[in-house]
Amino acid sequence: MAILVNEKTKIVVQGATGHQGQFHSKRMKEYGSQIVGGVTPGKGGQMMGDIPIYDTVEEAGADASILFVPARMMKDAALEAISNGLSPVVCITEHVPVQDAMFIMEYAKDHGADVVGPNTPGLISPGKALLGILPPHIFKEGSVGLVSRSGTLTYEIIDEMTKGDIGQSTALGIGGDPVIGMDFISALERFEADKDTKAMVMIGEIGGDAEERAAEFIREHVSKPVVSYIAGRTAPPGKRMGHAGAVISGSSGTAEAKIEALNAVDVPVATMPNEVPELLREML
Amino acid sequence: MVSKIGVEVIIMKLLEYEAKDIFVEYGIPTSTGYVLEDVDNLKAILYKMGLPVVLKAQVLVGGRGKAGGIKFANTEEEAVQKAQEILNMKIKDLPVKKLLVNKPSQIEKELYVGFVVDRNKKKMTLLASTEGGVDIEQVAATAPDKIQRLDIDPIIGIQEFQCREVARRLGYAGKELRSLATIIYKLGRIMHDKDAELIEINPLAVTPEGFEALDAKLIIDDNSLYRQTEFKKDVKDTQEYTDIEKSAMEAGLAYVELDGDVGIIGCGAGLVMASLDVVNHYGGKPANFLDIGGGANAENMKKALEIITMKKGLKSIFINIFGGITRCDEIANGILDFKPSVPVYVRMMGTNEKEAKEILNKAGYELYQSMQEAAKAAVKGA
């Protein structure tokens, strides 16, 4: 098993015919994901290699969607996927206006859909399916679930894990924006319920209090071991560190506060990314 | 993460007078007054407005009052002298370039009304309090029961009845309840219509003439600038950033200036933050944060090097690339194009890593496999 996506999930790619959409549709399919079609309004009936293109999501007959549409079209496209009953709906695109993100999340809640992102690399269940832009060759099938706010930092830590012979059940990027769909808590909840996940890695960063709230959740609801890494120990207050959500406001959102909250619920926090496999080995 | 290079990374804050102009557009009672960049026309303005006046520095940082950026004047001479003082000031290192001249109001009471984006609830939330004039975070910490909250449904948006409920809970009745509710509603409309991340009236004064917004804070979501074109500004006009930060924005790179001597370039915000932390762990002091984003090419890399080397006192450079979409050979060519004047320590992994290694080895650079090793070397080389 894995969470959210596996080899049986039928996937539609919205914005499939753009530069990024084409490249990643092909790569996901090569990895073994069931890509049942792409959607680009006005290009229905065409073929992109062996992938049929549709005008609407309704025609594609998919379970889940991944979106490469431009930020200004994200709201409409995500609502289309959600209203057709698809889940998860993975919004890769960066720079989606926060008002649109809030609208999408409320609509998803009403329809019981899981939204991943926006501004996310997506997710992968190694050996089963890729529903994102993560470089698949660094992953290895296994039993550690990973959830992260950052893309490239995830790759860094996954690479260390795979080299240390620690495979992954599912790795999920939740995105670096202030308003996102799935968060640490909803991911930890799924991993806790997943039989094939034995331990979890949570990669956080400065800004907001998602890590602190996750720590509370771990105390109450998580029995499996969790290890963590928090980026931004040396970040100055008041400056956005690349991600829209990565900013220390006043005294809240600091790495220290997050590390303290996690340590208080017996979650060890690695000082450096390459220490994660060692911490996992100690916990397993 | 799809769109990348060439996107501005600006936090769009408005100055008090700019936000007040929008209040006027929506019919929120406020006094707009006059904006000055020098004292040349002040006497003419005083002739029109009469005395006394209040002079307010127009800056984007908090704590303006405490820093002496708000002054009252009873005579013409006093006004000219104090206006000059304010225009010569720096508040938290930012020079004051503009001054707002207002008529002082007769304040009976000060309220707080604001909307924020609550990232946990994923909704816009109204905060309102009868304890205005002070930092709302302070009220939240000391007297949380003095704050009324209201979550706005993102689909149906703010409704007028909700605002009446809040006004009543704040203790208002009759005509005052209705005018306060209208102000709250209009503020919520601005938050929505202008794609704001934050909007605040603090204080909202009770005067003998009714409610009046004495200050205004408005931050526009920079991701919405494509549809909020009225807020598009030249980067040069924004006061909050250092010269290097402004150049980086013009180049579409996410850059933050820090006070150390090890320059840092990486791809992906999380990885760059981790790079700073690792450098720090080995006893080094990062000079900057710079994220070239995913899929950067040689030109982007060259530009990134140009920008970080604008900083004085730079002693070494640590480049950390984990190439997914990013091609390592492109990055390598960007490094060669620039020829930095301080030692460069490169860690590269991923797409076209071999080609990159060949390019850089030929030019005498050593390539590191692990970010820890490269960071250690960069600290040692500083």
XYZ file of C-alpha atoms in Angstrom:
666
model
C 0.000 0.000 0.000
C 0.878 3.637 -0.099
C -1.120 6.775 0.466
C -3.121 8.891 -2.007
C -1.830 7.293 -5.223
C -0.862 3.837 -6.456
C -0.477 1.866 -9.710
C -4.266 1.648 -10.098
C -4.997 5.373 -9.821
C -6.293 6.765 -13.110
C -4.736 10.162 -13.608
C -5.688 13.101 -15.841
C -3.184 15.867 -16.555
C -4.748 19.344 -16.774
C -2.611 21.683 -18.831
C -0.995 18.629 -20.464
C -0.008 20.248 -23.755
C 2.131 23.050 -22.302
C 5.902 22.754 -22.036
C 5.920 21.416 -18.461
C 2.749 19.399 -18.934
C 4.129 17.490 -21.921
C 7.445 16.706 -20.272
C 5.961 15.508 -17.004
C 3.020 13.604 -18.549
C 5.545 11.534 -20.448
C 7.750 11.017 -17.407
C 4.856 10.014 -15.148
C 3.643 7.513 -17.725
C 7.130 6.070 -18.165
C 7.319 5.598 -14.430
C 4.187 3.458 -14.530
C 1.497 5.946 -13.556
C -1.853 5.331 -15.275
C -2.212 8.511 -17.274
C -5.664 8.206 -18.880
C -5.589 11.544 -20.635
C -4.696 15.175 -20.755
C -7.018 18.176 -20.730
C -6.471 21.341 -22.731
C -9.678 23.180 -23.642
C -9.882 23.519 -27.430
C -7.411 20.734 -28.167
C -9.794 17.834 -27.538
C -9.450 14.929 -29.998
C -5.708 15.325 -30.494
C -3.157 12.768 -29.349
C 0.003 13.671 -27.455
C 2.094 10.580 -28.156
C -0.129 7.821 -26.827
C -1.998 10.133 -24.437
C -5.470 11.291 -25.621
C -6.269 14.965 -25.113
C -9.734 16.075 -24.026
C -11.495 19.425 -23.805
C -12.923 18.710 -20.364
C -12.078 16.663 -17.274
C -15.518 15.040 -17.449
C -14.538 13.073 -20.574
C -11.297 11.649 -19.240
C -12.733 9.192 -16.707
C -9.993 9.744 -14.162
C -9.763 9.312 -10.360
C -7.126 11.943 -9.726
C -5.761 15.064 -11.403
C -2.466 16.862 -11.681
C -2.484 20.479 -12.827
C 0.195 22.351 -14.784
C -2.089 25.226 -15.777
C -0.870 28.839 -15.365
C -1.566 30.402 -11.940
C -4.345 32.639 -13.274
C -6.254 29.575 -14.535
C -5.702 27.421 -11.474
C -8.951 28.256 -9.684
C -11.180 27.312 -12.608
C -9.202 24.178 -13.466
C -9.030 22.925 -9.868
C -12.769 23.502 -9.387
C -13.388 21.506 -12.573
C -11.441 18.550 -11.170
C -13.093 18.767 -7.748
C -16.637 19.099 -9.107
C -16.041 15.958 -11.185
C -15.275 14.058 -7.995
C -11.522 13.698 -8.529
C -9.131 13.290 -5.599
C -6.325 13.953 -5.019
C -6.087 17.153 -7.052
C -2.411 18.084 -7.273
C -1.709 21.763 -8.059
C 1.937 22.023 -9.149
C 1.814 25.679 -10.223
C 3.464 28.417 -8.177
C 2.149 31.982 -7.647
C -1.550 31.166 -7.289
C -3.290 34.170 -5.624
C -4.122 33.405 -2.001
C -7.808 34.323 -2.470
C -8.062 31.699 -5.212
C -6.301 29.137 -3.019
C -8.785 29.779 -0.175
C -11.722 29.394 -2.564
C -10.356 26.103 -3.935
C -9.738 24.689 -0.436
C -13.242 25.552 0.783
C -14.801 23.993 -2.301
C -12.622 20.880 -1.891
C -13.693 20.566 1.740
C -17.356 20.714 0.715
C -16.761 17.978 -1.884
C -14.492 15.764 0.216
C -11.528 16.123 -2.162
C -7.864 16.160 -1.161
C -5.965 19.030 -2.726
C -2.164 18.915 -2.753
C -0.420 22.291 -3.153
C -0.405 24.749 -4.816
C 3.331 25.292 -5.306
C 4.193 21.654 -4.731
C 6.394 19.061 -6.456
C 3.493 16.606 -5.966
C 3.871 13.076 -4.703
C 5.271 9.663 -5.499
C 4.557 6.163 -4.243
C 7.880 4.580 -5.294
C 7.511 1.540 -7.516
C 3.820 2.306 -8.011
C 3.035 5.756 -9.347
C 4.385 9.265 -9.764
C 1.892 12.116 -9.483
C 4.265 15.041 -9.594
C 7.540 16.458 -10.867
C 9.866 14.772 -8.368
C 12.917 13.089 -9.993
C 11.825 9.434 -9.702
C 15.280 7.811 -9.945
C 16.321 8.941 -6.449
C 13.408 7.133 -4.754
C 13.303 3.542 -3.541
C 10.329 1.408 -2.554
C 10.106 0.985 1.181
C 8.243 1.744 4.378
C 9.034 5.332 5.368
C 6.418 7.997 4.595
C 7.758 11.480 3.930
C 5.929 14.804 4.003
C 7.592 18.127 3.205
C 7.025 21.841 2.621
C 10.006 22.023 0.256
C 10.867 20.436 -3.103
C 14.612 20.316 -3.580
C 15.222 19.800 0.130
C 13.013 16.713 -0.143
C 15.208 15.416 -2.971
C 18.287 16.023 -0.854
C 16.918 14.033 2.083
C 15.385 11.276 -0.097
C 18.765 10.866 -1.787
C 20.437 10.395 1.605
C 17.742 7.913 2.650
C 17.966 5.860 -0.548
C 21.778 5.780 -0.319
C 21.353 4.569 3.256
C 19.024 1.815 1.970
C 15.904 3.313 3.544
C 13.012 3.168 1.073
C 9.794 5.171 1.008
C 6.098 4.220 0.956
C 4.952 7.623 -0.311
C 6.704 10.987 -0.423
C 4.452 14.023 -0.497
C 5.291 17.677 -1.025
C 2.554 19.804 0.540
C 3.828 23.056 -0.938
C 5.487 26.227 0.254
C 2.502 28.601 0.086
C 0.659 30.098 3.083
C -2.665 28.502 2.083
C -2.394 24.886 0.949
C -4.676 21.857 0.786
C -3.220 18.826 2.542
C -0.948 19.735 5.425
C 1.392 17.903 7.770
C -1.493 16.700 9.932
C -3.582 15.208 7.123
C -0.464 13.486 5.727
C 0.624 12.111 9.119
C -2.929 10.832 9.660
C -2.804 8.882 6.362
C 0.647 7.484 7.087
C -0.475 6.417 10.565
C -3.371 4.485 8.982
C -1.241 2.980 6.190
C -0.151 -0.582 6.997
C 2.986 -0.384 4.882
C 4.315 2.765 6.464
C 6.489 2.040 9.497
C 7.954 5.457 10.184
C 7.616 9.027 8.961
C 9.849 11.934 8.048
C 8.491 15.460 8.322
C 10.465 18.241 6.626
C 9.444 21.682 7.796
C 10.709 25.205 7.508
C 10.298 28.606 9.142
C 6.972 30.464 8.968
C 3.514 29.762 10.379
C 2.887 27.139 13.039
C 2.111 24.029 10.957
C 5.009 22.143 12.585
C 3.869 23.054 16.094
C 0.317 21.929 15.328
C 1.695 18.734 13.799
C 3.617 18.126 17.033
C 0.352 18.371 18.992
C -1.252 15.924 16.582
C 1.672 13.500 16.945
C 1.321 13.566 20.726
C -2.347 12.546 20.490
C -2.681 10.443 17.362
C 0.607 9.080 16.008
C 2.073 5.844 17.341
C 4.692 5.322 14.618
C 8.136 6.924 14.925
C 8.559 10.365 13.339
C 11.822 12.193 12.625
C 12.109 15.721 11.361
C 14.304 18.334 9.732
C 13.527 22.056 9.935
C 15.127 24.480 7.465
C 15.831 28.100 8.327
C 17.555 27.988 11.721
C 19.646 30.959 10.643
C 16.955 32.904 8.752
C 16.458 36.531 9.838
C 13.005 37.722 10.974
C 10.744 39.627 8.590
C 12.298 38.347 5.349
C 10.620 35.902 3.010
C 13.066 33.118 2.284
C 11.977 32.262 -1.268
C 8.736 30.475 -0.379
C 5.779 32.792 0.147
C 5.048 31.084 3.459
C 8.631 31.049 4.752
C 8.788 34.181 6.844
C 9.318 34.748 10.549
C 6.726 37.325 11.701
C 7.672 38.952 14.975
C 8.569 36.104 17.300
C 6.384 33.461 15.634
C 7.428 30.972 12.977
C 11.014 30.501 14.159
C 12.904 27.221 13.687
C 13.677 27.124 17.436
C 9.970 27.116 18.370
C 9.282 24.315 15.910
C 12.240 22.206 17.025
C 11.275 22.677 20.663
C 7.650 21.641 20.002
C 8.778 18.541 18.113
C 11.393 17.531 20.676
C 8.719 17.859 23.370
C 6.737 15.056 21.711
C 9.859 12.876 21.266
C 10.392 13.718 17.592
C 14.133 14.057 16.996
C 15.073 16.927 14.669
C 18.189 16.502 12.508
C 20.700 19.362 12.619
C 21.702 18.647 9.029
C 19.835 16.954 6.171
C 22.277 14.001 6.005
C 21.519 13.040 9.613
C 17.953 11.972 8.803
C 18.768 8.335 7.814
C 20.730 7.837 11.015
C 17.876 9.171 13.148
C 15.467 6.881 11.293
C 17.691 3.878 11.948
C 17.750 4.683 15.648
C 13.951 4.931 15.743
C 13.135 1.838 13.651
C 6.919 25.623 -8.979
C 6.150 25.609 -12.676
C 6.578 29.244 -13.467
C 9.940 30.377 -12.282
C 12.521 32.791 -13.588
C 11.385 36.315 -14.341
C 8.659 36.495 -11.732
C 8.838 39.403 -9.345
C 9.091 38.564 -5.670
C 7.699 41.712 -4.149
C 5.726 42.033 -0.984
C 3.328 44.717 -2.018
C 2.792 46.990 0.951
C 1.013 50.295 0.517
C 1.907 53.495 2.299
C -0.691 54.991 4.644
C -1.797 57.679 2.194
C -2.098 55.182 -0.673
C -4.277 52.888 1.438
C -6.371 55.866 2.579
C -7.034 56.768 -1.063
C -8.602 53.315 -1.450
C -10.628 53.855 1.742
C -12.022 57.037 0.202
C -12.879 55.151 -2.991
C -14.962 52.723 -0.872
C -16.476 55.402 1.356
C -14.640 54.584 4.589
C -14.396 57.864 6.546
C -10.797 59.059 6.730
C -8.828 62.235 6.201
C -6.515 62.076 3.238
C -4.691 65.400 3.745
C -1.633 66.259 1.656
C 1.498 64.325 0.771
C 4.866 66.093 0.616
C 8.354 65.103 -0.459
C 9.911 68.401 0.708
C 8.750 71.396 2.747
C 8.584 73.814 -0.213
C 4.787 73.806 -0.470
C 4.044 73.258 3.189
C 3.130 76.894 3.924
C 0.574 76.973 1.126
C -0.921 73.733 2.403
C -1.106 75.101 5.944
C -2.887 78.171 4.601
C -5.509 75.848 3.073
C -5.772 73.401 5.989
C -5.305 75.710 8.934
C -3.506 74.840 12.159
C -2.827 72.703 14.140
C -1.649 69.813 11.931
C -0.239 66.359 12.444
C 2.785 65.348 10.349
C 3.196 61.656 9.634
C 6.230 59.947 8.087
C 5.195 57.633 5.240
C 7.196 54.474 5.752
C 6.425 50.792 5.456
C 7.825 49.682 8.808
C 6.017 49.553 12.128
C 6.946 51.548 15.226
C 6.795 54.862 13.379
C 5.274 56.732 16.318
C 7.857 55.526 18.809
C 10.661 56.487 16.431
C 9.368 60.096 16.335
C 7.824 59.813 12.890
C 4.538 61.420 13.981
C 4.648 65.033 15.202
C 2.042 67.690 16.011
C 2.522 71.343 15.153
C 0.590 74.391 16.358
C 2.360 77.128 14.400
C 3.654 77.538 10.874
C 7.295 77.704 12.008
C 6.891 74.626 14.162
C 5.271 72.747 11.263
C 8.084 73.612 8.838
C 10.768 72.708 11.342
C 9.175 69.405 12.355
C 8.337 68.447 8.786
C 11.990 68.965 7.869
C 13.050 66.848 10.858
C 10.808 63.985 9.757
C 11.974 64.161 6.130
C 15.595 63.954 7.343
C 14.855 60.916 9.507
C 15.601 57.285 9.040
C 13.155 54.858 10.622
C 14.638 51.404 11.119
C 17.311 52.300 8.525
C 14.771 53.412 5.941
C 14.979 57.060 4.890
C 11.652 58.909 5.087
C 10.845 60.116 1.583
C 7.255 61.230 2.011
C 5.243 63.022 4.627
C 1.483 63.101 5.157
C -0.086 66.270 6.565
C -3.439 65.709 8.323
C -5.794 67.670 10.553
C -5.643 66.221 14.075
C -8.919 64.645 15.163
C -10.634 64.864 18.494
C -10.344 61.285 19.651
C -12.829 59.918 22.173
C -11.969 56.281 21.761
C -9.767 54.059 19.575
C -10.877 50.751 18.022
C -9.086 48.164 15.919
C -10.500 46.566 12.774
C -8.531 44.340 10.444
C -8.638 41.312 8.166
C -5.870 38.723 7.867
C -5.390 35.485 5.952
C -5.589 32.702 8.503
C -3.356 30.054 6.982
C -4.610 27.319 9.311
C -8.306 27.926 8.705
C -7.604 28.732 5.034
C -9.968 31.663 5.307
C -9.898 35.404 5.626
C -10.562 36.302 9.247
C -11.861 39.560 10.726
C -10.327 40.799 13.952
C -12.054 43.660 15.751
C -11.458 45.141 19.163
C -12.410 48.109 21.313
C -8.747 48.139 22.413
C -7.348 50.012 19.406
C -4.263 52.158 19.026
C -1.916 49.435 20.214
C -0.441 46.389 18.515
C -3.256 43.863 18.079
C -0.840 40.989 18.811
C -0.307 42.576 22.212
C -4.073 42.682 22.819
C -4.311 39.049 21.680
C -1.663 38.113 24.222
C -2.922 40.122 27.208
C -6.697 40.379 26.686
C -7.838 37.835 24.071
C -11.472 38.243 25.185
C -11.328 41.834 23.924
C -10.984 40.614 20.324
C -13.970 39.621 18.221
C -13.161 37.185 15.408
C -15.140 36.253 12.349
C -14.140 33.753 9.665
C -15.287 34.637 6.169
C -16.522 31.839 3.931
C -14.281 32.094 0.831
C -17.133 31.059 -1.442
C -19.967 33.350 -0.319
C -17.669 36.151 0.878
C -18.330 38.671 3.640
C -22.002 39.484 4.383
C -23.360 42.661 5.941
C -25.289 40.861 8.689
C -22.029 39.363 9.973
C -20.592 42.845 10.344
C -23.673 43.986 12.314
C -23.211 40.998 14.619
C -19.597 41.948 15.245
C -20.513 45.619 15.873
C -23.144 44.540 18.396
C -20.721 42.197 20.160
C -18.283 45.094 20.445
C -20.996 46.879 22.435
C -22.492 49.198 19.803
C -26.160 49.957 19.148
C -28.336 52.241 17.029
C -26.780 54.506 14.426
C -23.239 53.749 15.610
C -23.805 50.005 15.185
C -24.865 50.601 11.599
C -21.987 52.886 10.669
C -19.385 50.611 12.306
C -20.876 47.579 10.525
C -20.681 49.449 7.213
C -17.002 50.275 7.762
C -16.206 46.644 8.603
C -18.106 45.456 5.537
C -16.342 47.894 3.226
C -12.977 46.918 4.639
C -13.801 43.275 3.941
C -14.780 44.190 0.384
C -11.420 45.921 -0.162
C -9.635 42.839 1.228
C -11.451 40.722 -1.338
C -11.603 43.088 -4.323
C -7.967 44.173 -4.116
C -6.557 40.710 -3.335
C -5.135 41.877 -0.010
C -3.218 39.655 2.377
C -3.800 42.063 5.210
C -5.843 45.197 5.785
C -5.962 47.121 9.000
C -7.424 50.290 10.515
C -5.567 50.965 13.721
C -6.807 53.114 15.211
C -10.353 53.500 14.035
C -11.159 56.594 16.070
C -14.462 57.568 17.576
C -14.720 61.351 17.155
C -17.585 63.792 17.758
C -18.239 63.560 13.980
C -18.370 59.757 13.968
C -15.867 57.021 13.117
C -12.637 57.943 11.333
C -9.781 55.763 10.055
C -6.687 57.498 11.441
C -4.195 55.029 10.025
C -4.303 52.491 7.209
C -2.325 49.402 6.456
C -2.784 47.373 3.284
C -0.668 44.564 1.862
C -1.521 43.244 -1.597
C -0.849 39.607 -2.509
C 1.962 39.875 -5.058
C 0.658 36.774 -6.857
C -2.430 38.776 -7.816
C -0.577 41.655 -9.484
C -1.499 40.349 -12.922
C -5.112 41.317 -12.140
C -4.401 44.128 -9.659
C -2.500 46.189 -12.156
C -3.062 49.484 -10.312
C -0.507 48.326 -7.710
C 2.285 47.457 -10.100
C 5.190 49.609 -9.117
C 8.725 50.031 -10.193
C 10.958 48.113 -7.799
C 13.010 51.301 -7.386
C 10.055 52.924 -5.620
C 9.828 50.344 -2.876
C 11.672 51.539 0.155
C 12.059 48.309 2.045
C 14.840 46.668 0.122
C 18.584 47.141 -0.161
C 20.067 48.038 -3.561
C 21.260 44.471 -4.103
C 17.799 43.120 -3.224
C 16.273 45.497 -5.775
C 18.667 44.321 -8.516
C 17.788 40.723 -7.664
C 14.065 41.464 -7.969
C 14.592 43.085 -11.344
C 16.363 39.871 -12.387
C 13.493 37.785 -10.955
C 15.650 36.091 -8.322
C 14.673 35.479 -4.701
C 17.478 37.166 -2.758
C 17.825 38.206 0.868
C 20.895 40.100 2.057
C 22.495 38.819 5.289
C 25.498 40.081 7.203
C 28.113 37.325 6.697
C 30.841 36.679 4.089
C 29.963 33.313 2.494
C 27.859 33.889 -0.619
C 25.209 31.236 -1.252
C 23.355 30.208 -4.408
C 21.064 27.207 -4.647
C 17.966 25.898 -6.364
C 14.803 25.648 -4.313
C 13.992 27.751 -1.259
C 14.163 24.857 1.211
C 17.536 23.682 -0.033
C 18.958 27.213 0.074
C 17.697 27.693 3.638
C 19.291 24.372 4.584
C 22.532 25.514 2.882
C 22.611 28.616 5.100
C 22.041 26.447 8.160
C 24.822 24.028 7.208
C 27.294 26.865 6.553
C 26.362 28.298 9.912
C 26.789 24.891 11.547
C 30.406 24.760 10.361
C 31.094 28.185 11.829
C 30.578 30.274 8.681
C 28.393 33.333 8.240
C 26.152 33.393 5.160
C 26.239 36.651 3.181
C 22.894 36.056 1.490
C 20.006 33.795 0.536
C 19.645 33.312 -3.213
C 17.288 30.856 -4.878
C 17.718 30.600 -8.657
C 14.587 28.422 -8.828
C 13.986 25.266 -10.810
C 15.069 25.071 -14.447
C 17.577 27.915 -14.288
C 19.940 28.349 -17.262
C 23.511 29.649 -17.670
C 22.303 33.238 -17.951
C 20.351 32.997 -14.672
C 23.391 31.556 -12.932
C 25.658 34.305 -14.243
C 23.181 36.933 -13.075
C 22.945 35.262 -9.652
C 26.744 35.438 -9.277
C 26.730 39.078 -10.375
C 24.165 39.865 -7.706
C 25.750 38.099 -4.753
C 29.171 39.548 -5.579
C 27.728 43.081 -5.396
C 27.960 42.646 -1.639
C 31.144 44.044 -0.123
C 33.414 41.776 1.919
C 32.388 38.525 0.245
C 35.121 35.909 0.847
C 33.845 32.680 -0.695
C 30.875 31.282 -2.607
C 28.961 28.053 -2.027
C 26.801 26.851 -4.925
C 24.393 24.045 -4.093
C 22.427 22.494 -6.962
C 20.264 19.396 -6.759
C 19.139 19.270 -10.353
C 15.703 17.878 -11.049
C 14.458 20.236 -13.750
C 17.731 22.159 -13.494
C 20.491 21.021 -15.851
C 23.875 20.987 -14.140
C 25.813 21.702 -17.369
C 23.833 24.931 -17.844
C 24.747 25.988 -14.317
C 28.414 25.111 -14.933
C 28.511 27.296 -18.047
C 26.986 30.154 -16.069
C 29.796 29.897 -13.528
C 32.457 29.987 -16.270
C 30.813 32.983 -17.966
C 31.104 35.080 -14.851
C 34.580 34.256 -13.463
C 34.013 35.181 -9.821
C 36.812 36.972 -7.985
C 36.558 34.845 -4.815
C 36.912 31.038 -4.428
C 33.825 29.057 -5.482
C 32.825 25.713 -3.995
C 30.312 23.832 -6.107
C 28.119 20.952 -5.101
C 26.084 19.573 -7.987
C 23.931 16.525 -8.379
C 21.305 15.433 -10.843
C 20.582 15.978 -14.514
C 23.756 16.223 -16.700
C 26.015 16.106 -13.663
C 28.821 14.391 -15.634
C 28.922 17.077 -18.326
C 28.967 19.755 -15.624
C 31.876 18.058 -13.896
C 33.882 17.973 -17.130
C 33.204 21.652 -17.823
C 34.170 22.756 -14.342
C 37.160 20.440 -13.892
C 38.637 21.742 -17.133
C 38.396 25.256 -15.727
C 40.070 24.199 -12.485
C 37.012 23.938 -10.247
C 36.524 21.013 -7.935
C 33.058 19.533 -7.676
C 31.664 18.228 -4.400
C 29.155 15.399 -4.061
C 27.789 16.248 -0.634
C 26.434 19.601 0.504
C 28.092 19.171 3.900
C 31.569 18.769 2.339
C 31.100 21.726 0.009
C 29.781 23.938 2.821
C 32.706 22.991 5.044
C 35.162 23.875 2.273
C 33.410 27.198 1.595
C 33.641 28.128 5.274
C 37.316 27.199 5.361
C 37.961 29.170 2.179
C 36.330 32.333 3.579
